[in-house]
Coordinates of C-alpha atoms in Angstrom, one line a residue:
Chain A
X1 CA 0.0 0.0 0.0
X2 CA 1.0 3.1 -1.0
X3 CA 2.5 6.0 1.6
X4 CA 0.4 8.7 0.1
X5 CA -1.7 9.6 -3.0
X6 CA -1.6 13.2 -3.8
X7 CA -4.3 14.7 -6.2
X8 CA -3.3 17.4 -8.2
X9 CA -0.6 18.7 -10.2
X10 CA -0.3 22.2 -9.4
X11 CA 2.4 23.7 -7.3
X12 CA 0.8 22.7 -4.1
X13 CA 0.9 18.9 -5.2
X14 CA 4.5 19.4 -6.8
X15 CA 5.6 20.7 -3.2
X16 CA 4.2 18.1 -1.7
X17 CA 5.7 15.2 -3.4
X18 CA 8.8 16.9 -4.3
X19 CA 9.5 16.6 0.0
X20 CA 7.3 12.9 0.1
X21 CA 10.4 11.7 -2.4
X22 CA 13.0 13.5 -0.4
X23 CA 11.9 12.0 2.4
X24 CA 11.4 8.6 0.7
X25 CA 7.8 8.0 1.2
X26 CA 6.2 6.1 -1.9
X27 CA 3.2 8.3 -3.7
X28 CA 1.0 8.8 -6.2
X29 CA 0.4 12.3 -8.2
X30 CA -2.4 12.2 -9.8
X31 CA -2.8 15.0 -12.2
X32 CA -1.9 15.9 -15.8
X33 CA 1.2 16.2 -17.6
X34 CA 0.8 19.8 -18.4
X35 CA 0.7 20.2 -14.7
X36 CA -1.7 23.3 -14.2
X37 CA -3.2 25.3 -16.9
X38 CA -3.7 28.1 -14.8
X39 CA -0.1 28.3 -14.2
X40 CA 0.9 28.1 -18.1
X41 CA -1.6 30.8 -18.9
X42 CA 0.0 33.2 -16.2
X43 CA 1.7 36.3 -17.7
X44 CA 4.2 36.8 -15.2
X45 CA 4.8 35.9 -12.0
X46 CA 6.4 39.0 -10.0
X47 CA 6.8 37.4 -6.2
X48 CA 8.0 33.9 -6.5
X49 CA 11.2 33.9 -4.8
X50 CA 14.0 32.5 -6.3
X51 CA 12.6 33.2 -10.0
X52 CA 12.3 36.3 -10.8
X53 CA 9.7 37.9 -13.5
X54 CA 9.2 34.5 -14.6
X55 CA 6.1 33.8 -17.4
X56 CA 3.9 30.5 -16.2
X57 CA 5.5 28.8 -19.4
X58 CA 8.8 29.1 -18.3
X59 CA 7.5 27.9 -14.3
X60 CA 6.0 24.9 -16.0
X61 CA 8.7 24.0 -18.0
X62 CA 11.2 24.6 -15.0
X63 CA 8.9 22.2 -12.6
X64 CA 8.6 19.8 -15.8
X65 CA 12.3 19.0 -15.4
X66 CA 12.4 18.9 -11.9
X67 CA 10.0 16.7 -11.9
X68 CA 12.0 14.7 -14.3
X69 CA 15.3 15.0 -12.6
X70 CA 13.3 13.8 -9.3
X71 CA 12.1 11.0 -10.7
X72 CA 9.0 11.4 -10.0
X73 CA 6.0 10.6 -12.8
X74 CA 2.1 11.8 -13.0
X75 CA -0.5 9.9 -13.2
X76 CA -2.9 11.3 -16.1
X77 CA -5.8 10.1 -14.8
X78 CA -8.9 12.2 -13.2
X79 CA -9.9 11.1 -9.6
X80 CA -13.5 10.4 -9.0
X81 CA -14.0 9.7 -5.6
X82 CA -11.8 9.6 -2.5
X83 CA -13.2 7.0 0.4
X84 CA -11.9 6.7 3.6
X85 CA -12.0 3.5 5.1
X86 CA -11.0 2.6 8.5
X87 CA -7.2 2.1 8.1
X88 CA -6.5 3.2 4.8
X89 CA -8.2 5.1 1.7
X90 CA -9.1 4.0 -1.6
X91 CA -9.3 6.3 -4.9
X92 CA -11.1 5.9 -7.6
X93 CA -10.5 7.2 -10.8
X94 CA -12.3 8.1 -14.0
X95 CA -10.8 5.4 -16.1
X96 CA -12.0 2.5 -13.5
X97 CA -9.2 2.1 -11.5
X98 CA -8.8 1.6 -7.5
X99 CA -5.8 3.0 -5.6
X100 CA -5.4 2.3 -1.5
X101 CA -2.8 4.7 0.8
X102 CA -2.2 5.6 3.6
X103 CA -3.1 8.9 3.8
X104 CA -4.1 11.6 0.9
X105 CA -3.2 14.5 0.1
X106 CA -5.8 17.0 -1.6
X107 CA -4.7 19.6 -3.9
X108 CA -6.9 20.1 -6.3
X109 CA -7.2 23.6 -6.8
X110 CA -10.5 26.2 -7.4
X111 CA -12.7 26.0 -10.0
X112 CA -13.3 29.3 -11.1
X113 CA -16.4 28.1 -11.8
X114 CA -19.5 28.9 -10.1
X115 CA -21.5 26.1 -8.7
X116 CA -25.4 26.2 -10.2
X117 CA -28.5 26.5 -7.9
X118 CA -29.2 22.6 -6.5
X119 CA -25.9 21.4 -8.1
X120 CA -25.0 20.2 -4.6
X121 CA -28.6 19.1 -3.6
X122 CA -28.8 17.1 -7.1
X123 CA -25.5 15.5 -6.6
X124 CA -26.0 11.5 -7.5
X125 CA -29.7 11.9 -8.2
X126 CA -29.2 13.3 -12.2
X127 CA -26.0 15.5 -11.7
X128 CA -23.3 14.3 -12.1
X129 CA -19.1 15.0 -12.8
X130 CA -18.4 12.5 -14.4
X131 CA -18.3 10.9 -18.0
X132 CA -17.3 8.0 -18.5
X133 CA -18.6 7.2 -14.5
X134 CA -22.1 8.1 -15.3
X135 CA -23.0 8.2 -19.1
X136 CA -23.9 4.7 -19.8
X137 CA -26.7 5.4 -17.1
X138 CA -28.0 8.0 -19.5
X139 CA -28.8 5.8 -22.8
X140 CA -31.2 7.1 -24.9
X141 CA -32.3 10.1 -22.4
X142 CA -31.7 13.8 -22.6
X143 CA -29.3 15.6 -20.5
X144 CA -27.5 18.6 -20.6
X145 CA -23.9 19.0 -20.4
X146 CA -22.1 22.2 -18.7
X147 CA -18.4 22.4 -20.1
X148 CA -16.0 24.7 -18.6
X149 CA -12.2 24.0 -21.1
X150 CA -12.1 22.6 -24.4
X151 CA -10.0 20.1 -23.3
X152 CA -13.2 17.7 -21.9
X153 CA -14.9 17.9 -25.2
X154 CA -14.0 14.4 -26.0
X155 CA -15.8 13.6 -22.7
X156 CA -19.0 15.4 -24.4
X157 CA -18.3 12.7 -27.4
X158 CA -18.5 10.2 -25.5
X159 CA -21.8 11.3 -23.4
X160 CA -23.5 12.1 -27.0
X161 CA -23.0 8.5 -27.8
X162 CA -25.3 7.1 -25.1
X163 CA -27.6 10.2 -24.7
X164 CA -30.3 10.9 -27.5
X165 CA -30.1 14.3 -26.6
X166 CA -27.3 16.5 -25.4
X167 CA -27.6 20.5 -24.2
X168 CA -24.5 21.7 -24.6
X169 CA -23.8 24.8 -22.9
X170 CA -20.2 25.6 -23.2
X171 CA -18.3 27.6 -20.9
X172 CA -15.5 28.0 -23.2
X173 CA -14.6 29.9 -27.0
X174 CA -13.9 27.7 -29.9
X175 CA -16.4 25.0 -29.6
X176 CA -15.7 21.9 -32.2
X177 CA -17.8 19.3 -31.3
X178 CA -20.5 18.6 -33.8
X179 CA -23.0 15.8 -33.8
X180 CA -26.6 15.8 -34.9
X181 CA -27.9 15.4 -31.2
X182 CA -26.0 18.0 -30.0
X183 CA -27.5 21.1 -29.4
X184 CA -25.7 24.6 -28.1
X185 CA -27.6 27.0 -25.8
X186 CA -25.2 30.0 -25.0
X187 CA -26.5 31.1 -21.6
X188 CA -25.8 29.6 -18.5
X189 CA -28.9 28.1 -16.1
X190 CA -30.2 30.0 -13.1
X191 CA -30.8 26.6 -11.4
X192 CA -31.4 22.7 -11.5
X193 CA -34.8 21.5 -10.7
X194 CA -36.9 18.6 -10.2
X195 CA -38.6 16.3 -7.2
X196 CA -36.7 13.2 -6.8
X197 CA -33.9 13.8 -9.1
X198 CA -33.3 16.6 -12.1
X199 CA -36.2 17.1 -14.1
X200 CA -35.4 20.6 -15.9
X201 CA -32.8 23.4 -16.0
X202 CA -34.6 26.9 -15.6
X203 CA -33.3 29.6 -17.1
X204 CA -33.4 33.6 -16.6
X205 CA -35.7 35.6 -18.5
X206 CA -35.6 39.1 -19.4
X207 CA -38.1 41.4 -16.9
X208 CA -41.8 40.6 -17.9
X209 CA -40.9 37.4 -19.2
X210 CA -41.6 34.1 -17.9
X211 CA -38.9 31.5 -16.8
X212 CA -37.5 29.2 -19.5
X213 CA -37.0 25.7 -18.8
X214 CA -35.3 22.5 -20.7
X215 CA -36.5 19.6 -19.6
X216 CA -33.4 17.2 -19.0
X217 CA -33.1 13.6 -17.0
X218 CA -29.4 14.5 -16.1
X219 CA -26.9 17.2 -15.9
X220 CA -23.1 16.4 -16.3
X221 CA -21.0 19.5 -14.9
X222 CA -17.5 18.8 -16.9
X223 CA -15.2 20.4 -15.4
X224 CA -11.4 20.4 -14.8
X225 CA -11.5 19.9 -11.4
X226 CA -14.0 18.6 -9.0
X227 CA -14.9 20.6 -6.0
X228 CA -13.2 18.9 -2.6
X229 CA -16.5 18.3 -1.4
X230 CA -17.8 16.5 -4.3
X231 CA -14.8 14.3 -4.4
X232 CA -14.4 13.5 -0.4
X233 CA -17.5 12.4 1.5
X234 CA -18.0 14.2 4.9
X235 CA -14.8 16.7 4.4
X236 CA -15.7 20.1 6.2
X237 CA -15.6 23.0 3.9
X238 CA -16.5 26.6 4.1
X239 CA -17.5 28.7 0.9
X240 CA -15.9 25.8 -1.4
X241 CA -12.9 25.9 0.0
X242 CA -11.3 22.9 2.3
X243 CA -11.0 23.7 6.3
X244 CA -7.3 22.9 7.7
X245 CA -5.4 23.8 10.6
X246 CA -1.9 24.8 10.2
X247 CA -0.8 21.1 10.2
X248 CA -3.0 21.2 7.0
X249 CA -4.9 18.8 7.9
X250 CA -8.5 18.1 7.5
X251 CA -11.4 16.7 9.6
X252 CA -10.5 13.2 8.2
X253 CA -8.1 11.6 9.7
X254 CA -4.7 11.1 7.6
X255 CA -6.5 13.6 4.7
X256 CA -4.7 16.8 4.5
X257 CA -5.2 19.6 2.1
X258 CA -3.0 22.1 0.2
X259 CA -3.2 25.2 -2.2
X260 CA -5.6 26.9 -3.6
X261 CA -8.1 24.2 -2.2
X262 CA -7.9 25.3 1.3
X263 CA -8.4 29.3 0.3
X264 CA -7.1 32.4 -0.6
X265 CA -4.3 33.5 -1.4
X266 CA -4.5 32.1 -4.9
X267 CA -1.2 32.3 -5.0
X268 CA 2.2 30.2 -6.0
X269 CA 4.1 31.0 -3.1
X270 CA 1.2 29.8 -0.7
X271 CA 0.5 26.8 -2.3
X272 CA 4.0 25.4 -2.5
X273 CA 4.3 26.3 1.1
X274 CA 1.1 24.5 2.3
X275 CA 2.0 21.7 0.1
X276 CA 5.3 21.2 2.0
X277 CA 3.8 21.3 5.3
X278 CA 1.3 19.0 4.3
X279 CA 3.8 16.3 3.2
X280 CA 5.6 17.3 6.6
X281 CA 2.7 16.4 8.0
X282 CA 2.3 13.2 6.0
X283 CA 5.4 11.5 7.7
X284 CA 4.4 12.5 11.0
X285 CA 1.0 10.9 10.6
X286 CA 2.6 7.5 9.3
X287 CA 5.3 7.8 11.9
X288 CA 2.0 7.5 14.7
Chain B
X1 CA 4.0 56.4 7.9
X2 CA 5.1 52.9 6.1
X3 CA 2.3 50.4 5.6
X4 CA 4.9 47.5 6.9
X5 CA 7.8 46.2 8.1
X6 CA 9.2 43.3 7.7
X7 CA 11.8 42.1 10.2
X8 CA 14.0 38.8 8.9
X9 CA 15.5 38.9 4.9
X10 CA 15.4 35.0 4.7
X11 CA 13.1 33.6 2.7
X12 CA 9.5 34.0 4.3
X13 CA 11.0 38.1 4.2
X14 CA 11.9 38.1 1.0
X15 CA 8.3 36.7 0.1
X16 CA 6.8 39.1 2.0
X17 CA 8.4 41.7 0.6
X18 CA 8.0 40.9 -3.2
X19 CA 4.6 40.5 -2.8
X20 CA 3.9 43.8 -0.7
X21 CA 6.0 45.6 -3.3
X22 CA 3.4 43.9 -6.2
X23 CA 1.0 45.4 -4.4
X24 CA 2.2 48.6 -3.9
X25 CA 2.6 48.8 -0.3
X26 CA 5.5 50.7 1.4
X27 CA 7.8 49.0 3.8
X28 CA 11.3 48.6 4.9
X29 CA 12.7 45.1 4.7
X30 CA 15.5 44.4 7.7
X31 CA 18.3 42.4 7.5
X32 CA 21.8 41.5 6.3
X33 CA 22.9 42.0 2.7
X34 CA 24.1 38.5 3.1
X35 CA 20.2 37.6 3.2
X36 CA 20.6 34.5 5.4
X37 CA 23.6 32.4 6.7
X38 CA 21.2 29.6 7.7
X39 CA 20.5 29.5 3.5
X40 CA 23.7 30.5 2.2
X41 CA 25.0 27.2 4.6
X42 CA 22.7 24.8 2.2
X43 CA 24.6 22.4 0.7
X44 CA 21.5 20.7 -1.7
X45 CA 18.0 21.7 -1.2
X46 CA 16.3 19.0 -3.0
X47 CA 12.4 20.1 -2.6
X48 CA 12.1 23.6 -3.1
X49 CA 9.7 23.9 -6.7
X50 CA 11.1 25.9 -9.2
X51 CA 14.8 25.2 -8.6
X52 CA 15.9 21.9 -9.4
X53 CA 18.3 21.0 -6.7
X54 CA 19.7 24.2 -5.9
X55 CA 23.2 25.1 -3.5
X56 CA 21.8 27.4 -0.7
X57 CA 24.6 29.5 -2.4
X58 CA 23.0 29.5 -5.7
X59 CA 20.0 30.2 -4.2
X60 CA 21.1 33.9 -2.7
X61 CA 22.1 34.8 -5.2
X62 CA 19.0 34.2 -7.1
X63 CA 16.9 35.9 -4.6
X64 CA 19.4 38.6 -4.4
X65 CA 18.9 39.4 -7.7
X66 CA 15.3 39.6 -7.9
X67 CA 15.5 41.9 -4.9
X68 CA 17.8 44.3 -6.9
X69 CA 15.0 43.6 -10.3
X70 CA 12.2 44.2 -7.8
X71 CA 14.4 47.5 -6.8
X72 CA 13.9 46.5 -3.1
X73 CA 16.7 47.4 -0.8
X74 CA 17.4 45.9 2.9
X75 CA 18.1 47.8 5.7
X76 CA 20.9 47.0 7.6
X77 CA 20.1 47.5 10.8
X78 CA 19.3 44.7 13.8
X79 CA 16.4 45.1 15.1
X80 CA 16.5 46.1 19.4
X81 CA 12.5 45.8 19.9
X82 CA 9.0 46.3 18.6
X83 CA 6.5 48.7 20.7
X84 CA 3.0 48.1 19.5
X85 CA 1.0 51.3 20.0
X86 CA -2.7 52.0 19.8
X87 CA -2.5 52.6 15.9
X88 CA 1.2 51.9 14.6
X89 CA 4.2 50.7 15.8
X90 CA 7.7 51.6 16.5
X91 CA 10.8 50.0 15.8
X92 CA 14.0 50.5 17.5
X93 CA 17.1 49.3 16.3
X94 CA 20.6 48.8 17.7
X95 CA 21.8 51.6 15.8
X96 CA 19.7 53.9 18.2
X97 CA 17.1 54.6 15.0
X98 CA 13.1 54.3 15.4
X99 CA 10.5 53.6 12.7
X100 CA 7.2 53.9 12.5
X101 CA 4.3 51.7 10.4
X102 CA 1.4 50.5 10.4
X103 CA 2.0 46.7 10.4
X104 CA 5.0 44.7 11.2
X105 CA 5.9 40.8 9.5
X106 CA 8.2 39.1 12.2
X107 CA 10.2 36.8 9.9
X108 CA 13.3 36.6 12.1
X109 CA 14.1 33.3 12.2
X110 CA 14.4 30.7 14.7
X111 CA 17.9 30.7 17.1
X112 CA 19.5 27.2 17.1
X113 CA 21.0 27.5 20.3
X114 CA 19.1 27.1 23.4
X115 CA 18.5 29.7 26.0
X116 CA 19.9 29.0 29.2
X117 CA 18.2 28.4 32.7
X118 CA 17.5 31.8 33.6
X119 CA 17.8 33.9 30.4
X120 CA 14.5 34.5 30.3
X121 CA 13.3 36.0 33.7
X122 CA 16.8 37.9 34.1
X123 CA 16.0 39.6 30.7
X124 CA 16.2 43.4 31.6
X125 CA 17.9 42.6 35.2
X126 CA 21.3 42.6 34.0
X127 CA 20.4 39.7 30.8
X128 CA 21.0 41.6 27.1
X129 CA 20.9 41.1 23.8
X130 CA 22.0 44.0 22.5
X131 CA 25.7 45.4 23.0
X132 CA 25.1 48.4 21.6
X133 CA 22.0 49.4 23.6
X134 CA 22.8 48.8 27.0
X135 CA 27.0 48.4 26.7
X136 CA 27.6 51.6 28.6
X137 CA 25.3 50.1 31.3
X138 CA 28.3 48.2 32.7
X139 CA 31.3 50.8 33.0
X140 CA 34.3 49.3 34.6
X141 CA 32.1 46.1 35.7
X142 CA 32.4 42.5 34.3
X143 CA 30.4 40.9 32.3
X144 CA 30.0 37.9 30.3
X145 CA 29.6 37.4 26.9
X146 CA 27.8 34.7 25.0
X147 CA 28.4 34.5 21.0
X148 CA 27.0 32.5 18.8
X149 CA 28.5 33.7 15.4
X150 CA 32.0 35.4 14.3
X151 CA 30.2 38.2 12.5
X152 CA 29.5 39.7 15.8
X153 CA 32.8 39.9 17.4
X154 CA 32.6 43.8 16.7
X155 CA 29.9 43.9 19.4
X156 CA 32.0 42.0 21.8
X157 CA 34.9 44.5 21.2
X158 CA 32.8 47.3 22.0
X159 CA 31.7 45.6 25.5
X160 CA 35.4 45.4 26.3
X161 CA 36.0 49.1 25.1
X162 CA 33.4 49.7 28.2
X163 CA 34.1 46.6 30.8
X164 CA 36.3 46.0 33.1
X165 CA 36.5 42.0 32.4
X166 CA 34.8 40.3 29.9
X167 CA 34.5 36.4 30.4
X168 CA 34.3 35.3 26.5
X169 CA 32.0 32.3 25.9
X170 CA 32.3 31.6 21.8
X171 CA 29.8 29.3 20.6
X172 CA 31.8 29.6 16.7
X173 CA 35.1 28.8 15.8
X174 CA 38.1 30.8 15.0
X175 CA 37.9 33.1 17.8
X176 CA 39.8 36.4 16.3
X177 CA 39.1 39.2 18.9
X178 CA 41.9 39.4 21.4
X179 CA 42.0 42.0 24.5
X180 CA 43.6 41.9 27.4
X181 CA 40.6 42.5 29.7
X182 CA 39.1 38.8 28.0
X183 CA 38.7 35.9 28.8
X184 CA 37.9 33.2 27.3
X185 CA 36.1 30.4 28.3
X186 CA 35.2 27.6 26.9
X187 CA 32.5 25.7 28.2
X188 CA 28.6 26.3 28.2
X189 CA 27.1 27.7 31.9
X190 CA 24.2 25.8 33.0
X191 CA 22.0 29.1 34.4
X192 CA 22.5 32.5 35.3
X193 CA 21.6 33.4 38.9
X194 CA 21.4 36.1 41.3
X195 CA 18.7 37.5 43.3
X196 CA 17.1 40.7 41.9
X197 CA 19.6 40.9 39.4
X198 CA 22.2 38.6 37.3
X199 CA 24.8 37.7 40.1
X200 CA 27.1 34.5 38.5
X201 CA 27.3 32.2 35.9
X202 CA 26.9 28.5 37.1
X203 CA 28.8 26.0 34.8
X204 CA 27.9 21.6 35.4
X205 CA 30.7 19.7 37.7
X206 CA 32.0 16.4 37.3
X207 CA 30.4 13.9 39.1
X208 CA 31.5 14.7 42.8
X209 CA 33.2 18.1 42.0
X210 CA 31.4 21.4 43.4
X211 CA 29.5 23.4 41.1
X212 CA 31.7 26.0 39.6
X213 CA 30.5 29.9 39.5
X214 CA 31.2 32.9 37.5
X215 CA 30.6 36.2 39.4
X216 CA 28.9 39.0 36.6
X217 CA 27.4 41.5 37.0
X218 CA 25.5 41.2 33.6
X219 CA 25.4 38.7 30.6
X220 CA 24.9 39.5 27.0
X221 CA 23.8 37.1 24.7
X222 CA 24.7 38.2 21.3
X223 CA 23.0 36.0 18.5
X224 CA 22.2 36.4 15.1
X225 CA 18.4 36.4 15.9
X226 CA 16.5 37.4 18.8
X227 CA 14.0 34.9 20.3
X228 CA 10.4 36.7 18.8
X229 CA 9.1 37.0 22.8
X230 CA 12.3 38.9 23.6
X231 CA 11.7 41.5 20.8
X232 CA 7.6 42.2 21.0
X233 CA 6.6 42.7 25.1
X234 CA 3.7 40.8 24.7
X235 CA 3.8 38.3 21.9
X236 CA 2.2 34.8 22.6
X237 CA 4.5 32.5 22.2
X238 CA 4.7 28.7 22.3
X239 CA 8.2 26.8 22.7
X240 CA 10.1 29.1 20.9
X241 CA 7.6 29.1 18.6
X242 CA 5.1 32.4 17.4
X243 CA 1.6 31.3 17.7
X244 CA -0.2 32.3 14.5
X245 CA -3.7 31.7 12.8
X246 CA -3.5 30.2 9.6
X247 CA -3.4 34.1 8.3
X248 CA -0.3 34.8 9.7
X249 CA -2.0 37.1 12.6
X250 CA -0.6 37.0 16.1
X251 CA -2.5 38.0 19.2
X252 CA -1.0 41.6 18.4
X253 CA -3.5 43.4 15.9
X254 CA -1.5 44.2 12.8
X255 CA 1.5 42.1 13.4
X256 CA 1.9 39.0 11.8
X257 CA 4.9 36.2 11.7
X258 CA 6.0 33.9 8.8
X259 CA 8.5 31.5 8.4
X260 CA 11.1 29.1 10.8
X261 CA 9.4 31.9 13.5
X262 CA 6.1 30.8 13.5
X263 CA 7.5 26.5 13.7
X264 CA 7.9 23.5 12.1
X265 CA 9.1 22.1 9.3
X266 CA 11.5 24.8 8.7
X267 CA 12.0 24.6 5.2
X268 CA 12.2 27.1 2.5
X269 CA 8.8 25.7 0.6
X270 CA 6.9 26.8 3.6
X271 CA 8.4 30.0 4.6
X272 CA 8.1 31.8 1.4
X273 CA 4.5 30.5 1.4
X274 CA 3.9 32.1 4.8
X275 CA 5.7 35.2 3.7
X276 CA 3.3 35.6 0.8
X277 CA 0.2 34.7 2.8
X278 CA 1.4 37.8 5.3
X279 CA 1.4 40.0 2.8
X280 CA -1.6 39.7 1.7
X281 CA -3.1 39.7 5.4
X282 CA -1.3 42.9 6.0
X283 CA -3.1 44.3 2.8
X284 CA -6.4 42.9 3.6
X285 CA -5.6 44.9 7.1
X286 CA -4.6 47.9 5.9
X287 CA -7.9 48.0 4.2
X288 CA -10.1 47.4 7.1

């Protein structure tokens, strides 16, 4: 069984297992190859100390080769679920697999994203964040899909192969996908509604107006990361963001949190820093 | 009136520092132009992201750099104490200057070396940490003289300019300073005692041997950093250790801590991450 599995490839799960592989713990990072594309897209970073005016491209590239140099590979696939069990916890990824370890470490970022009205309330009864989890379930029904990068369109494909219809409702500028069954609608839902599970998005109309529904049996919310609490059972959050002491660790026992997950500052320097401590924190746990 | 300043040019200063300068605060940053021996002493550090096993040599000067890119400067001055006031605070140094802002970033550090039995509550009774401040204080008396680091043999030569006999205890090597009213000595004493004020230095016995005393009539402990409770009246502290929120704050409104100051793991990863995470409390602050 595996020390640690740390999701995320940002600088917070870079720190983190950058110090887990100094220390010689064995790990997992789960993330993706580009490492972060909010760090890539970054102008210039003016306060990282040690590089100085450096663009995101050149930060990427720099923690590309460290990475390389360490040793230390990514796993490219996307984390579903995270389940603490009594001694150990077990991951489950997109793709099918299982993982077990001894403890986890969260860093999965912000999405910039804001959740939808009954998102949360909806979760597991018609909404759903995952793909190639969930779309099978949806053969021959209508849902809509909400799409936040360009880079998960191949995960609408595959949901417009089971679905008879697909709302698509990008979040993103250069849309490709074309199938007969797909249909755009270029304003983004007020809210999720239904009984038992999703029966319709409703949308805002102009003053006067009445409401406009879509009446959907699902709503997949593609996006490139998954908030904490969607991904971790009964972790304690506030405002999306993880809660952590300065140990960074969570309210589940051997689950710690770093970066932008745990709150603001959205910011290099912090995230790095939190993701040391949390690796820190990592040996001590296994060391108790 | 500055918006900050930031005591300590390691590496959670230097973050701090960047970032306030981003944001267009003001501040002074105070230090050494050496930035920090503790990094400059780093053979390999293996884990910081962004530099791909870096020599803590290699590393100043990188940070160096930026500082003179980011057209920040450090003051050189040592810090003697910080006076919080109702709505700023003032900072005297050993040079006999005062500053005023309205926030303060303790990032000074931790001290290696332990205090010794009695340090503490003599502190003020004939215990100092600063030659320069209180030297004249002991005309024609003797005194002892604790040092933990070469660079401040200056300060030792100006106690002797003013003491009758100074009892040398070097905790470096390559003693240089030579005078005829020092002595040196080269063991550790196990307390300072006396009864309202510092009286003798007591220094361990073999097994069976008396106890073997010092008569002083004051003891300066000169050190690279002051311990953060001996420079802020006030300042809750815990083992050594500044007790922060997981914004930096203390329990002194507008003074915050970052870096080896505020505890383990002292590593660079987390102290520029509390540096930057200061920073942004002290703008967030300086809002409210």
């Amino acid at each position: 069984m595996l020390d640690c599995i740390i999701i995320g490839s940002g600088t917070a799960g870079i720190s983190a297992a950058l110090t887990l592989q100094a220390n010689g713990k064995t790990f997992l990072l789960f993330g993706v190859s580009t490492l972060s594309e909010k760090i890539a897209k970054a102008e210039l970073i003016r306060n990282y100390p040690g590089l100085s005016n450096v663009s995101g491209k050149s930060f990427v590239e720099a923690l590309t080769a460290q990475l390389k140099e360490a040793d230390i590979a990514i796993t490219e696939e996307k984390v579903a679920g995270v389940y603490a069990l009594k001694d150990r916890f077990t991951i489950l990824t997109q793709a099918g697999n299982s993982y077990e370890s001894k403890t986890v470490i969260l860093a999965c970022g912000v999405e910039a994203v804001k959740q939808i009205e009954g998102e949360d309330s909806f979760l597991g009864r018609g909404v759903s964040y995952c793909a190639t989890c969930d779309g099978f379930l949806y053969k021959g029904k209508t849902i809509a899909v909400v799409c936040t990068s360009k880079r998960l369109e191949h995960e609408i494909g595959y949901l417009a192969d089971f679905a008879k219809k697909v709302y698509l409702i990008p979040l993103y500028k250069g849309v490709e996908i074309e199938r007969e069954n797909i249909e755009k609608i270029l304003k983004m839902p007020k809210k999720i509604d239904g009984k038992m599970r999703v029966e319709k998005l409703v949308f805002s109309a102009p003053a006067g107006a009445e409401e406009q529904e879509l009446s959907v049996d699902g709503v997949f919310m593609l996006r490139e990361s998954v908030s904490p609490a969607a991904l971790v059972g009964g972790l304690k959050t506030a405002e999306g963001h993880v809660l952590v002491e300065r140990d960074m660790s969570t309210n589940i026992k051997g689950l710690f949190a770093a970066g932008d997950c745990t709150g603001r500052p959205y910011q290099y320097a912090k995230a790095v820093g939190e993701g040391n401590i949390a690796a820190h924190s990592v040996s001590t746990f296994l060391k108790g």
